[in-house]
Coordinates of C-alpha atoms in Angstrom, one line a residue:
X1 CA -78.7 69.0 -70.8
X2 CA -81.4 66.5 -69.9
X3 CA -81.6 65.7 -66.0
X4 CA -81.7 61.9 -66.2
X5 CA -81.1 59.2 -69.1
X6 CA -82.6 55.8 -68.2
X7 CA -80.7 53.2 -70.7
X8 CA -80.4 49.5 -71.0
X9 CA -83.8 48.8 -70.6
X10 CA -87.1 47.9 -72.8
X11 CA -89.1 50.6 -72.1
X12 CA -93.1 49.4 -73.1
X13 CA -93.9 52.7 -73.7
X14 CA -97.8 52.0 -74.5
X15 CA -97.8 54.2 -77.2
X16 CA -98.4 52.7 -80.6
X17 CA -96.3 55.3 -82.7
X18 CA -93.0 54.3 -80.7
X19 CA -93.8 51.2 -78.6
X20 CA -90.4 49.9 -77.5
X21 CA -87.7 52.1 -76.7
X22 CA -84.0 51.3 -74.9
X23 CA -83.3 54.9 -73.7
X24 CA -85.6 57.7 -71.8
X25 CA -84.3 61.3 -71.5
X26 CA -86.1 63.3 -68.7
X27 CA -86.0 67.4 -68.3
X28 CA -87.6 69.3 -65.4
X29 CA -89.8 66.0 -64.5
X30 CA -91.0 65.5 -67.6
X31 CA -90.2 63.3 -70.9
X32 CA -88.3 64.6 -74.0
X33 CA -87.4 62.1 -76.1
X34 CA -86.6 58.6 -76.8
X35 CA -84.0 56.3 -78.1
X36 CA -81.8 58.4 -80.9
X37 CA -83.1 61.7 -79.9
X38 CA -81.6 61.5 -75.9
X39 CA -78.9 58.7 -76.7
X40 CA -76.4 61.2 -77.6
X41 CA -77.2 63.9 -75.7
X42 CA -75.3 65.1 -71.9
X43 CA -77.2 64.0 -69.0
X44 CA -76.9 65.0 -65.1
X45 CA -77.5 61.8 -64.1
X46 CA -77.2 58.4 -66.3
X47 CA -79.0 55.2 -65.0
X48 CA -78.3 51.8 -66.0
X49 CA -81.9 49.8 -65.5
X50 CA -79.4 46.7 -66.1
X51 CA -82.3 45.2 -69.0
X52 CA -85.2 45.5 -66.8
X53 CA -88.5 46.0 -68.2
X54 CA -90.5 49.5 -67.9
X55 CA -94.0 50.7 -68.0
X56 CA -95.7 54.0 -67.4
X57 CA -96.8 53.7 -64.3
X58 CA -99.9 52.3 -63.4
X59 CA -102.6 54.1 -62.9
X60 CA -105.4 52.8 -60.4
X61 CA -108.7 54.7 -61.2
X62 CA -110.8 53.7 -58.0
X63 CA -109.1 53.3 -54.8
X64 CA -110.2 54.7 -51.0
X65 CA -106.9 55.4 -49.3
X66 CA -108.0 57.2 -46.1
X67 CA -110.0 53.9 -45.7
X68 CA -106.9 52.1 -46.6
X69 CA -104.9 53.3 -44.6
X70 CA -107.1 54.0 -41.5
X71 CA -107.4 49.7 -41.7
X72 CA -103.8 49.5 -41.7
X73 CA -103.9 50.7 -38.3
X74 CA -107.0 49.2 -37.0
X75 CA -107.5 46.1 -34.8
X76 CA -108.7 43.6 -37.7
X77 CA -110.6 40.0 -37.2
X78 CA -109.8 39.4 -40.9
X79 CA -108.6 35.8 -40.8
X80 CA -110.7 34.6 -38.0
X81 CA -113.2 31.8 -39.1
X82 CA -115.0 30.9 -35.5
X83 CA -117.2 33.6 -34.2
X84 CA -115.3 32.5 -30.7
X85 CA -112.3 34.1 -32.2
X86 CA -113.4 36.9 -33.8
X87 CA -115.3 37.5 -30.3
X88 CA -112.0 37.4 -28.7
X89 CA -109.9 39.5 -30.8
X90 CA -112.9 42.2 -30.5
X91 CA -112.4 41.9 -26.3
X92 CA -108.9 42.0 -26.6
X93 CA -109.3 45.8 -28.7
X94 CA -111.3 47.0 -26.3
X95 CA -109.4 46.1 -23.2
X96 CA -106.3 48.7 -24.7
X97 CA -109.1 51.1 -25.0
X98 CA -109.3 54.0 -22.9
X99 CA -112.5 54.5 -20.9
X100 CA -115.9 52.9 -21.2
X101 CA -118.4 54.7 -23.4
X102 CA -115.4 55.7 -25.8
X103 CA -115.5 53.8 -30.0
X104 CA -113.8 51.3 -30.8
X105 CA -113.5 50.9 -34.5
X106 CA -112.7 47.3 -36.0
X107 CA -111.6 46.1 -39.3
X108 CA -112.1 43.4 -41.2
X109 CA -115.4 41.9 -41.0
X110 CA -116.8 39.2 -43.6
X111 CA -119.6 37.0 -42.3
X112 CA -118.9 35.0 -45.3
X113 CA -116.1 33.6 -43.5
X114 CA -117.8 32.9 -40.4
X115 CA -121.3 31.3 -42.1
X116 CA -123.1 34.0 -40.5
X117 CA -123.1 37.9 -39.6
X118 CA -122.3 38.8 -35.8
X119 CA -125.2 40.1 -34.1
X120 CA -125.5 43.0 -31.4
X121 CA -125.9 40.7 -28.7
X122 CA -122.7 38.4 -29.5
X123 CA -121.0 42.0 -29.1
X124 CA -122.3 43.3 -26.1
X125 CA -120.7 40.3 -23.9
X126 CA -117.2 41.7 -24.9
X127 CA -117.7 45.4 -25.6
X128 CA -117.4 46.0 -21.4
X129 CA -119.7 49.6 -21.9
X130 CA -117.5 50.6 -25.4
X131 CA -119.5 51.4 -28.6
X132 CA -118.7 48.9 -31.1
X133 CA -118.7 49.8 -34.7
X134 CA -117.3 46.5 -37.1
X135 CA -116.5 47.6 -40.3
X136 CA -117.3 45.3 -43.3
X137 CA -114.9 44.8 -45.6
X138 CA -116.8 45.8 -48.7
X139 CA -118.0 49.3 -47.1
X140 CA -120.9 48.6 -47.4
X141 CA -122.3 47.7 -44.0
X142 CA -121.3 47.0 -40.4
X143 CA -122.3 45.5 -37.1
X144 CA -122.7 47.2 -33.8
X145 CA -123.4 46.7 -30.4
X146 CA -126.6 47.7 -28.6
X147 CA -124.8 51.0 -27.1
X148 CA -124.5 51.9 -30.6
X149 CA -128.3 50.6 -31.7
X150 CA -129.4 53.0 -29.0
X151 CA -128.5 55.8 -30.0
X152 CA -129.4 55.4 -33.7
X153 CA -132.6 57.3 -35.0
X154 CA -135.8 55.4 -34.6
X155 CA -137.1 53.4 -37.3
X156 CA -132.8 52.6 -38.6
X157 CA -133.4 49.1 -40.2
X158 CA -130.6 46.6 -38.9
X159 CA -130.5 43.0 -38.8
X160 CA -129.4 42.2 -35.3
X161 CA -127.0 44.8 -35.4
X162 CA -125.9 44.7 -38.9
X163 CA -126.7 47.9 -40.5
X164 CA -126.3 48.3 -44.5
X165 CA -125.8 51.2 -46.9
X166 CA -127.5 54.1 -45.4
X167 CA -128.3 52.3 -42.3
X168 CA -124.4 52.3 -42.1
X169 CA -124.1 55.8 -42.4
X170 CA -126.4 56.8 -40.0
X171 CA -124.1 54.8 -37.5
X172 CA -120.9 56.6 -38.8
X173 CA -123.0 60.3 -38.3
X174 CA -123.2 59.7 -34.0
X175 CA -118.8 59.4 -34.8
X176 CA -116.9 62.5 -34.5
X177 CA -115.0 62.3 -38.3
X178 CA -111.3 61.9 -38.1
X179 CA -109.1 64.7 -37.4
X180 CA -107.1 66.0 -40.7
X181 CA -103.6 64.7 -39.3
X182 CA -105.2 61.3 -39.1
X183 CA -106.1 61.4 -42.2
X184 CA -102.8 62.4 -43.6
X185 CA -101.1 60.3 -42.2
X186 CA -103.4 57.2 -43.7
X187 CA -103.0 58.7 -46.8
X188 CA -99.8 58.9 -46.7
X189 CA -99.4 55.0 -45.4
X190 CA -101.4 53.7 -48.0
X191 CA -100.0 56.0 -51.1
X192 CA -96.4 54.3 -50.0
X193 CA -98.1 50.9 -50.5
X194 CA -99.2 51.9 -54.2
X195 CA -95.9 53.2 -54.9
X196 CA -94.4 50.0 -53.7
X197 CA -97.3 48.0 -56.4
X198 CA -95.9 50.7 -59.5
X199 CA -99.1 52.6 -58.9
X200 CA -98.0 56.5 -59.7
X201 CA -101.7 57.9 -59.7
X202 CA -105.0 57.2 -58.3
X203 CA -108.4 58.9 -58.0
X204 CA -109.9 58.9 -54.5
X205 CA -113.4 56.9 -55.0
X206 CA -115.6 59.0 -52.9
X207 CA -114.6 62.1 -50.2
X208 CA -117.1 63.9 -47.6
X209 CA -120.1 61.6 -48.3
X210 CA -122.1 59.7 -45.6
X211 CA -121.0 56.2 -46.9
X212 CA -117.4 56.2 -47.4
X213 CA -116.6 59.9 -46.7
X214 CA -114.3 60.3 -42.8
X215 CA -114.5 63.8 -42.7
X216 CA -116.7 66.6 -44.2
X217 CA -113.0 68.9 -44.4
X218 CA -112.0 65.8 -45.7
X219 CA -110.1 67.4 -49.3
X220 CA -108.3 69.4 -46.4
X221 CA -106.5 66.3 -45.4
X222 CA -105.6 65.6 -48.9
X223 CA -103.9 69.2 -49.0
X224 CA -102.2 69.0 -45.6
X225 CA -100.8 65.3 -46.4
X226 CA -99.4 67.0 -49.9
X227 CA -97.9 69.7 -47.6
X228 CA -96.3 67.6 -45.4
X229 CA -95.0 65.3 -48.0
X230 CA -97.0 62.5 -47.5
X231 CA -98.5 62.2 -50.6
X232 CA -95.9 61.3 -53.1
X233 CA -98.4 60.2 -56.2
X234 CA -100.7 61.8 -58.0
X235 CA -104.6 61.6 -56.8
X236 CA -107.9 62.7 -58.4
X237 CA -110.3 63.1 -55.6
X238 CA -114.2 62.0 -56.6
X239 CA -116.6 63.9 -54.3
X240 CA -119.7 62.0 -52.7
X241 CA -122.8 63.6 -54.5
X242 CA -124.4 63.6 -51.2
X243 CA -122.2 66.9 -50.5
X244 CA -124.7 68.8 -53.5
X245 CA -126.9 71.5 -52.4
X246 CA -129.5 73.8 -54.3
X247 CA -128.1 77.1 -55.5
X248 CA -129.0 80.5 -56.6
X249 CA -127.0 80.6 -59.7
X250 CA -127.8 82.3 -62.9
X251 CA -130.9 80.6 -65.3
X252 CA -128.6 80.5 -68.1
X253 CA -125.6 78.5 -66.3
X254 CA -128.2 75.6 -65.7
X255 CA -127.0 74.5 -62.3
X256 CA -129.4 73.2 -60.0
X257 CA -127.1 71.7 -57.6
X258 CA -123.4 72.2 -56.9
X259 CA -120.7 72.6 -54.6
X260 CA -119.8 75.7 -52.8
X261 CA -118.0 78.3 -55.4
X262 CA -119.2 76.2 -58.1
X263 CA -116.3 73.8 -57.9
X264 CA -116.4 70.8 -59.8
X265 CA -114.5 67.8 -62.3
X266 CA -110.7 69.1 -62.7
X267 CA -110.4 72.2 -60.3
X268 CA -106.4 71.4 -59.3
X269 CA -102.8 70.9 -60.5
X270 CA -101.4 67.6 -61.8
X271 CA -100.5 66.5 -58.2
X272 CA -104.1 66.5 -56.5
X273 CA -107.3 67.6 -58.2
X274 CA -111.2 67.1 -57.8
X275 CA -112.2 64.6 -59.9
X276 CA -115.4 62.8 -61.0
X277 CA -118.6 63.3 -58.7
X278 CA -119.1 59.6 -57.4
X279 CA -123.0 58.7 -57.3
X280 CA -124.1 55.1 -55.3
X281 CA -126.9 53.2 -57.2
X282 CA -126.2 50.5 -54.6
X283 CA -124.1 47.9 -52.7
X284 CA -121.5 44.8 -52.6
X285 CA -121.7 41.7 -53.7
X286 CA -120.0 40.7 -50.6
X287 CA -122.9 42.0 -48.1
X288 CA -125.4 40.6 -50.7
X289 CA -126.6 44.1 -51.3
X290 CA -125.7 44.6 -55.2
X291 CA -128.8 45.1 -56.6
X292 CA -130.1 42.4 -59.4
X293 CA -132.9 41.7 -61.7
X294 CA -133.4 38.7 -60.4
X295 CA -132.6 37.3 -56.8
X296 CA -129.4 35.7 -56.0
X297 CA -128.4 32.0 -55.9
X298 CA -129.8 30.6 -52.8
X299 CA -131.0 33.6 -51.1
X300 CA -134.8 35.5 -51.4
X301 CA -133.9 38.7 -52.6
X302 CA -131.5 40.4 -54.7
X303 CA -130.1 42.9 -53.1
X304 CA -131.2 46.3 -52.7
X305 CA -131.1 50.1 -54.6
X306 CA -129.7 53.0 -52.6
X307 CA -132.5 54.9 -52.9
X308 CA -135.8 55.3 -55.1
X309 CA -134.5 55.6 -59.0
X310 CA -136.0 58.8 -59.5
X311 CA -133.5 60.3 -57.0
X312 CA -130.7 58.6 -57.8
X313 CA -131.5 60.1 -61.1
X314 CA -132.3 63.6 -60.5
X315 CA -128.7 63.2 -58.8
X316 CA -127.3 62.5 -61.8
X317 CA -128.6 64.7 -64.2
X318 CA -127.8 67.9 -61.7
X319 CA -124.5 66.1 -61.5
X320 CA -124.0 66.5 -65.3
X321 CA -125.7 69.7 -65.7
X322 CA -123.1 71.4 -63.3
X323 CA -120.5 70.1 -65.4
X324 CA -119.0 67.1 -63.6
X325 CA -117.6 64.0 -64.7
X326 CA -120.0 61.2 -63.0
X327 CA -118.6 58.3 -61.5
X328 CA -121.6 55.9 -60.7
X329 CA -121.3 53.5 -58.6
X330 CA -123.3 50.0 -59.6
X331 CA -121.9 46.9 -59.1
X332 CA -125.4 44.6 -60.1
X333 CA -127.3 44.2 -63.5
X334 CA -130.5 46.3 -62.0
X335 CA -128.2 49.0 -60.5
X336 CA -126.2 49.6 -63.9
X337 CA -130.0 49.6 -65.5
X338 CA -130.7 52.9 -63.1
X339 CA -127.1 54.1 -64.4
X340 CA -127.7 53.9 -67.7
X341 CA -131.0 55.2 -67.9
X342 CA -130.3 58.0 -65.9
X343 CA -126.6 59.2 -67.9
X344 CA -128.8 58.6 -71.0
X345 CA -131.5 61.0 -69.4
X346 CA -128.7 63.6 -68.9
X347 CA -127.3 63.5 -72.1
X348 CA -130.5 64.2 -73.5
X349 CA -131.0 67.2 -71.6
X350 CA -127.4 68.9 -72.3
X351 CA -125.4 66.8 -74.3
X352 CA -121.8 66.8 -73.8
X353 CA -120.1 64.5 -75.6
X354 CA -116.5 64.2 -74.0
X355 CA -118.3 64.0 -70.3
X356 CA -116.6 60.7 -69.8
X357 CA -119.0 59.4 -67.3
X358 CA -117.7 56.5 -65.7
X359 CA -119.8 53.4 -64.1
X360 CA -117.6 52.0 -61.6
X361 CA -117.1 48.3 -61.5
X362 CA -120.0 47.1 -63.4
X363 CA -119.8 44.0 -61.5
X364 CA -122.5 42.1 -63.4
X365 CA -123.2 43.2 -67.0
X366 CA -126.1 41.7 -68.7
X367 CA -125.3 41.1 -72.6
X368 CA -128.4 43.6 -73.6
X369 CA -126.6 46.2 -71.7
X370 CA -123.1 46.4 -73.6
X371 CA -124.6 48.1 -76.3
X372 CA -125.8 50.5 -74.0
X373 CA -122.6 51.3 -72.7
X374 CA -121.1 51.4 -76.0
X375 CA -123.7 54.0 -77.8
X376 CA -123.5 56.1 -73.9
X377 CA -119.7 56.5 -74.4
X378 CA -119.3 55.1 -70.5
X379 CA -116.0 53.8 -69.2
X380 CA -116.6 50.6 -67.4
X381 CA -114.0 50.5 -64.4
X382 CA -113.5 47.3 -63.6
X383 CA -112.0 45.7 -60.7
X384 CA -110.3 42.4 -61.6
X385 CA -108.6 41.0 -58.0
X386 CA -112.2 41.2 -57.0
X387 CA -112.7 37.7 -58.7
X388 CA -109.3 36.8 -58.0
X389 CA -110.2 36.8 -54.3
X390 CA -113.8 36.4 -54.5
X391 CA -114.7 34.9 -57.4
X392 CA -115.4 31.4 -56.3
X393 CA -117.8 32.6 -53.7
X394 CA -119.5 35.3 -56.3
X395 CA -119.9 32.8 -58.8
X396 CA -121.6 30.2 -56.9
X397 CA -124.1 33.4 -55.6
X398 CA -124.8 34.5 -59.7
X399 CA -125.0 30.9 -61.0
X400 CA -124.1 28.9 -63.8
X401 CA -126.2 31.3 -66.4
X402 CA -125.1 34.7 -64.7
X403 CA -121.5 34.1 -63.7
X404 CA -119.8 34.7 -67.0
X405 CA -121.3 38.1 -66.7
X406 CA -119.2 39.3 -63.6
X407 CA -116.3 41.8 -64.1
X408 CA -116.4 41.6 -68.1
X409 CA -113.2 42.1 -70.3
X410 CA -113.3 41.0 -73.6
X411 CA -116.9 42.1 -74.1
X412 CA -116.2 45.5 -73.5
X413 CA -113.6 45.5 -75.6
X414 CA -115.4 43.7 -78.4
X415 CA -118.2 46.7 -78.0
X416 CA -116.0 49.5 -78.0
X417 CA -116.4 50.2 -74.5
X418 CA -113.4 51.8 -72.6
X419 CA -112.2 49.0 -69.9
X420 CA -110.2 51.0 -67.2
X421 CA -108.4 49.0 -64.5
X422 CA -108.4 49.6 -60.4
X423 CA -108.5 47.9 -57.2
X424 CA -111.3 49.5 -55.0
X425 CA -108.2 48.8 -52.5
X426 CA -108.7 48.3 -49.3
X427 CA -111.4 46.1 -49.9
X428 CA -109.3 43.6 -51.8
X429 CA -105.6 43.4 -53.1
X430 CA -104.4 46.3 -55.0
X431 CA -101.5 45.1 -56.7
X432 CA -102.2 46.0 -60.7
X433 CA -99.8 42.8 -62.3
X434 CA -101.9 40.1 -60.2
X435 CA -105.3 42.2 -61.7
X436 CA -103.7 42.1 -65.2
X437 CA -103.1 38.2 -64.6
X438 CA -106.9 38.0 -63.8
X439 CA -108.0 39.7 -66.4
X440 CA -105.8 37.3 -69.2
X441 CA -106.7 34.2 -67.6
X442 CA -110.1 34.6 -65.4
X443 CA -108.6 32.2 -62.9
X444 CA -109.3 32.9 -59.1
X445 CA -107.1 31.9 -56.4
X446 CA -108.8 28.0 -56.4
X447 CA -108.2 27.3 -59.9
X448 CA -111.5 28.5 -61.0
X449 CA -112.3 29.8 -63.9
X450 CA -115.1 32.3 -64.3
X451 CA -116.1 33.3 -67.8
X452 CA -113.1 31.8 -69.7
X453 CA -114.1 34.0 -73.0
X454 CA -114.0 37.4 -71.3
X455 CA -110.3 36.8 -70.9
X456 CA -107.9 39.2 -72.6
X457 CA -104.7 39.7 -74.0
X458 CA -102.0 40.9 -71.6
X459 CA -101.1 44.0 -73.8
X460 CA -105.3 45.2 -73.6
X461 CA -105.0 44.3 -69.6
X462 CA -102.1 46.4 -69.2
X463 CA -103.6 49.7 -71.5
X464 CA -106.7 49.2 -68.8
X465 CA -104.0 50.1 -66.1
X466 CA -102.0 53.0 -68.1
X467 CA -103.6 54.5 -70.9
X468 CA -107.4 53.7 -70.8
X469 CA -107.2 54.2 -66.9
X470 CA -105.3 57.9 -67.5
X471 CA -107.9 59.2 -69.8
X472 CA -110.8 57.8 -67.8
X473 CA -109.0 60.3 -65.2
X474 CA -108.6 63.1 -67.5
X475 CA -104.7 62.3 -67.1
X476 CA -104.0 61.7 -71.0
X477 CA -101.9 64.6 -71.7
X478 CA -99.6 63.6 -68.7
X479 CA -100.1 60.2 -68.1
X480 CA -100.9 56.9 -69.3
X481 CA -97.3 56.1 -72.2
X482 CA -93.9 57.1 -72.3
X483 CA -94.5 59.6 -75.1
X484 CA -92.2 62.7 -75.2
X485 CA -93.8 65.7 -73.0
X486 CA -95.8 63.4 -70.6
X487 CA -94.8 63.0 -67.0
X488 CA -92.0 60.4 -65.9
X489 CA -94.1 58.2 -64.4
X490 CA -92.6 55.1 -64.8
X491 CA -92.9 51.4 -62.8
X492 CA -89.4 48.9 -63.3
X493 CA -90.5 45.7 -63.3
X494 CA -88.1 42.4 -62.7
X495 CA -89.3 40.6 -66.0
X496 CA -91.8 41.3 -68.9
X497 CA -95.7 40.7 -68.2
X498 CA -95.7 40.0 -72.2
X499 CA -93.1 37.1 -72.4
X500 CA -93.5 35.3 -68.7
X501 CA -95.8 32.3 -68.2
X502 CA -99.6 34.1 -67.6
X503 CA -99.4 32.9 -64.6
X504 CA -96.2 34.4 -63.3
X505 CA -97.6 37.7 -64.0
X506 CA -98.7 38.7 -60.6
X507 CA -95.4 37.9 -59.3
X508 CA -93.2 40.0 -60.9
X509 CA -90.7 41.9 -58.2
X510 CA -91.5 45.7 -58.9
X511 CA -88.0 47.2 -58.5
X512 CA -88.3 50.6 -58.4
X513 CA -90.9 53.4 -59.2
X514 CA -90.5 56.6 -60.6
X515 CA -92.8 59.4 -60.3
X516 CA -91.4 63.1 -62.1
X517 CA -88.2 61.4 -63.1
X518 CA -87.7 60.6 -59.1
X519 CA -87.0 57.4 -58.0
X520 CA -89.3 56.8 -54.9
X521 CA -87.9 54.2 -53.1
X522 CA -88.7 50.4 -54.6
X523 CA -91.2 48.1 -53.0
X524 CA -90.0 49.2 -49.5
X525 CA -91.2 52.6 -50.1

């Protein structure tokens, strides 16, 4: 007897060998059979889906949601576009703050918005003897007050108070990390908001590191928030590579550098697992710190490298020769240049063909380089809202030759290079149907539209967020198509991304999503 039989529906089940079905049969959380084979048979449970459209669910392959859902709770000057204002909102935090000398963390910085970055001084006429640490939105720098500058290692570069990349962590190093419960608890806030998008499974882009990581326990809170039954999708957790150390294991294992016990890429269930080991090449376009070949539009420099190449190489390679999957981050044309070279490098050394090394979002992608990517086997996880949000202002910073080269779709595709969807949420939206409207018609919110022939079809855009996505994740065998032994994870939408208007796609009311056969709730989950 099967548990549940989902009818009257057209099921997209993203597998070419079956890919529209009417009727799902689920048993013990899992798949087993479509259309004739579960029609007749007796069911627990049958659920009329009324002709709604289905999907796997969508899988979002880079997301931070500790971060995300820390900033849910945060007092945020997102919105504010005076420095007056933001000035005000940051008094107004501190005065509910308990006594002076204590942190007072804010959320939602972007100085693009404001024509300028805050400065130290600006902050020390509201921060009434607090430490102020301003988070920018791409993660990728802040801005403190002088209590904070003062206590900061000598030589710590900082413009006025704005600290970037490693500058940054240094600042989050004098913070106590967040308690495990904390963290749990933002987990579980922001995994509700990705159930409420269709999102069933994410990988974590970066745990324990100086840069992004909150907590050096911080798996621990993944565990306790699974526990507690806050974590009701499925999560691959990439660990910062900064967490590597030297040791003494045998000459014939190869391993330089690992993690305690030797752990590494897919220790874990199906529920929550260590995924890729995320490497930094460098920064954001949004903090100007992606590093470029040449400068960008406007500005004397372009951008900066997170350390010296050779590192961030050696990195790498030890990475691969313990046996993870990388996941290197490198968002400008130079930075993807040091990625390249380097995964090249390690495949040379000990090749392993089905590493799946990942670069994640490959921001701007020179046309020399796709071939690269190709002949390397990379993924390139792409981030799509990105431009949706951004793209005006990241356009206008690459310029007219350059532009057509940010967040590439259809020449990744046209070079047989995987294309794997995410979000990179919190820093922008993470919804996955206004990403897969991006990514068919290159539009951003003003009607712009940035590199018209890297647009796609909206049945590639949607493999990018189920099936390329799941095997860039090592999820394949369970995720990724409604194929018959795979999870039931599955996302009911209100209408069919294939036969709206393109640009009704991002609208479509999610109704419900399924994770093991379970319904968990709809978008009020």
């Amino acid at each position: 007897m099967l548990h549940t039989r989902l009818t009257n529906a057209r099921f997209l089940t993203m597998d070419p060998g079956h890919p529209v079905a009417h009727d799902v049969g689920v048993w013990r959380g899992r798949i087993v059979g479509l259309d004739d084979a579960v029609t007749s048979l007796p069911a627990r449970e049958v659920v009329d889906l009324q002709g709604a459209t289905v999907l796997p669910g969508f899988v979002d392959a880079h997301v931070h949601l500790a971060w995300a859902g820390l900033k849910q709770s945060t007092p945020s000057i997102a919105g504010c576009t005076r420095i007056d204002d933001v000035l005000a909102r940051v008094e107004e935090a501190v005065t509910r703050t308990g006594s002076p000398g204590t942190w007072v963390s804010i959320a939602g910085y972007d100085q693009r918005a404001l024509g300028r970055h805050l400065t130290a001084a600006e902050l020390d006429e509201v921060s009434h003897g607090h430490k102020l640490y301003v988070t920018h939105d791409s993660g990728h720098g802040c801005v403190v007050n002088s209590a904070v500058l003062d206590l900061l290692p000598a030589g710590t570069p900082h413009e006025n108070g704005f600290l970037a990349e490693g500058a940054m962590g240094a600042a989050r190093a004098l913070r106590l990390p967040y308690a495990q419960e904390e963290l749990a608890e933002a987990i579980g806030r922001a995994a509700r908001t990705c159930l409420a998008e269709g999102v069933t499974a994410c990988a974590e882009a970066g745990i324990g590191g100086a840069l992004l990581g909150h907590s050096p326990v911080e798996l621990g809170a993944y565990q306790l928030a699974r526990d507690e039954g806050l974590l009701p999708l499925r999560m691959r957790l990439m660990v910062a590579a900064d967490t590597l150390h030297p040791v003494a294991a045998h000459e014939r294992d190869g391993i330089p550098r690992a993690l305690d016990l030797g752990l590494r890429t897919g220790f874990g269930d199906d529920r929550l697992s260590v995924g890729a080991l995320k490497v930094f090449t460098d920064g954001g376009m949004m903090a100007r710190t992606a590093a470029l070949t040449g400068p960008y539009q406007g500005l004397d420099h372009a951008g900066q490298l997170q350390d010296d190449p050779d590192v961030i190489a050696a990195t790498i390679v030890d990475g691969h020769l313990a046996g993870w999957q990388l996941a290197v981050h490198a968002i400008g044309d130079r930075a993807a240049d040091v990625a390249l070279d380097a995964l090249e490098r390690a495949q040379r050394v000990r090749p392993r063909p089905d590493a799946r090394h990942r670069v994640e979002h490959a921001g701007l992608i020179r046309p020399d380089q796709l071939p690269r990517f190709a002949r390397l086997g990379v993924s390139a996880v792409v981030q799509p809202n990105f431009l949706r949000y951004f793209g005006d202002d990241y356009a206008a910073i690459m310029g007219e030759e350059r532009a057509p080269w940010l967040y590439r779709g259809r020449s990744f595709l046209d070079h047989g290079v995987p294309l794997v969807g995410s979000s990179d949420r919190p820093v922008t939206d993470g919804s996955p149907l206004r990403a897969v409207q991006f990514m068919v018609e290159r539009a951003s919110e003003s009607g712009l539209t940035i590199g018209p022939e890297e647009g796609i079809t909206v049945d590639e855009a949607l493999h990018a967020y189920t099936v390329a996505a799941a095997h860039a994740c090592h999820w394949e065998d369970d995720l990724g198509s409604l194929t018959p032994g795979k999870r039931a994870d599955l996302v009911v939408l209100g209408d069919d991304p294939r036969r709206v208007d393109t640009s009704r796609i991002g609208d479509i009311d999610v109704v419900e999503t399924y994770v093991d056969g379970h319904p968990t709730g709809g978008p009020a989950a």
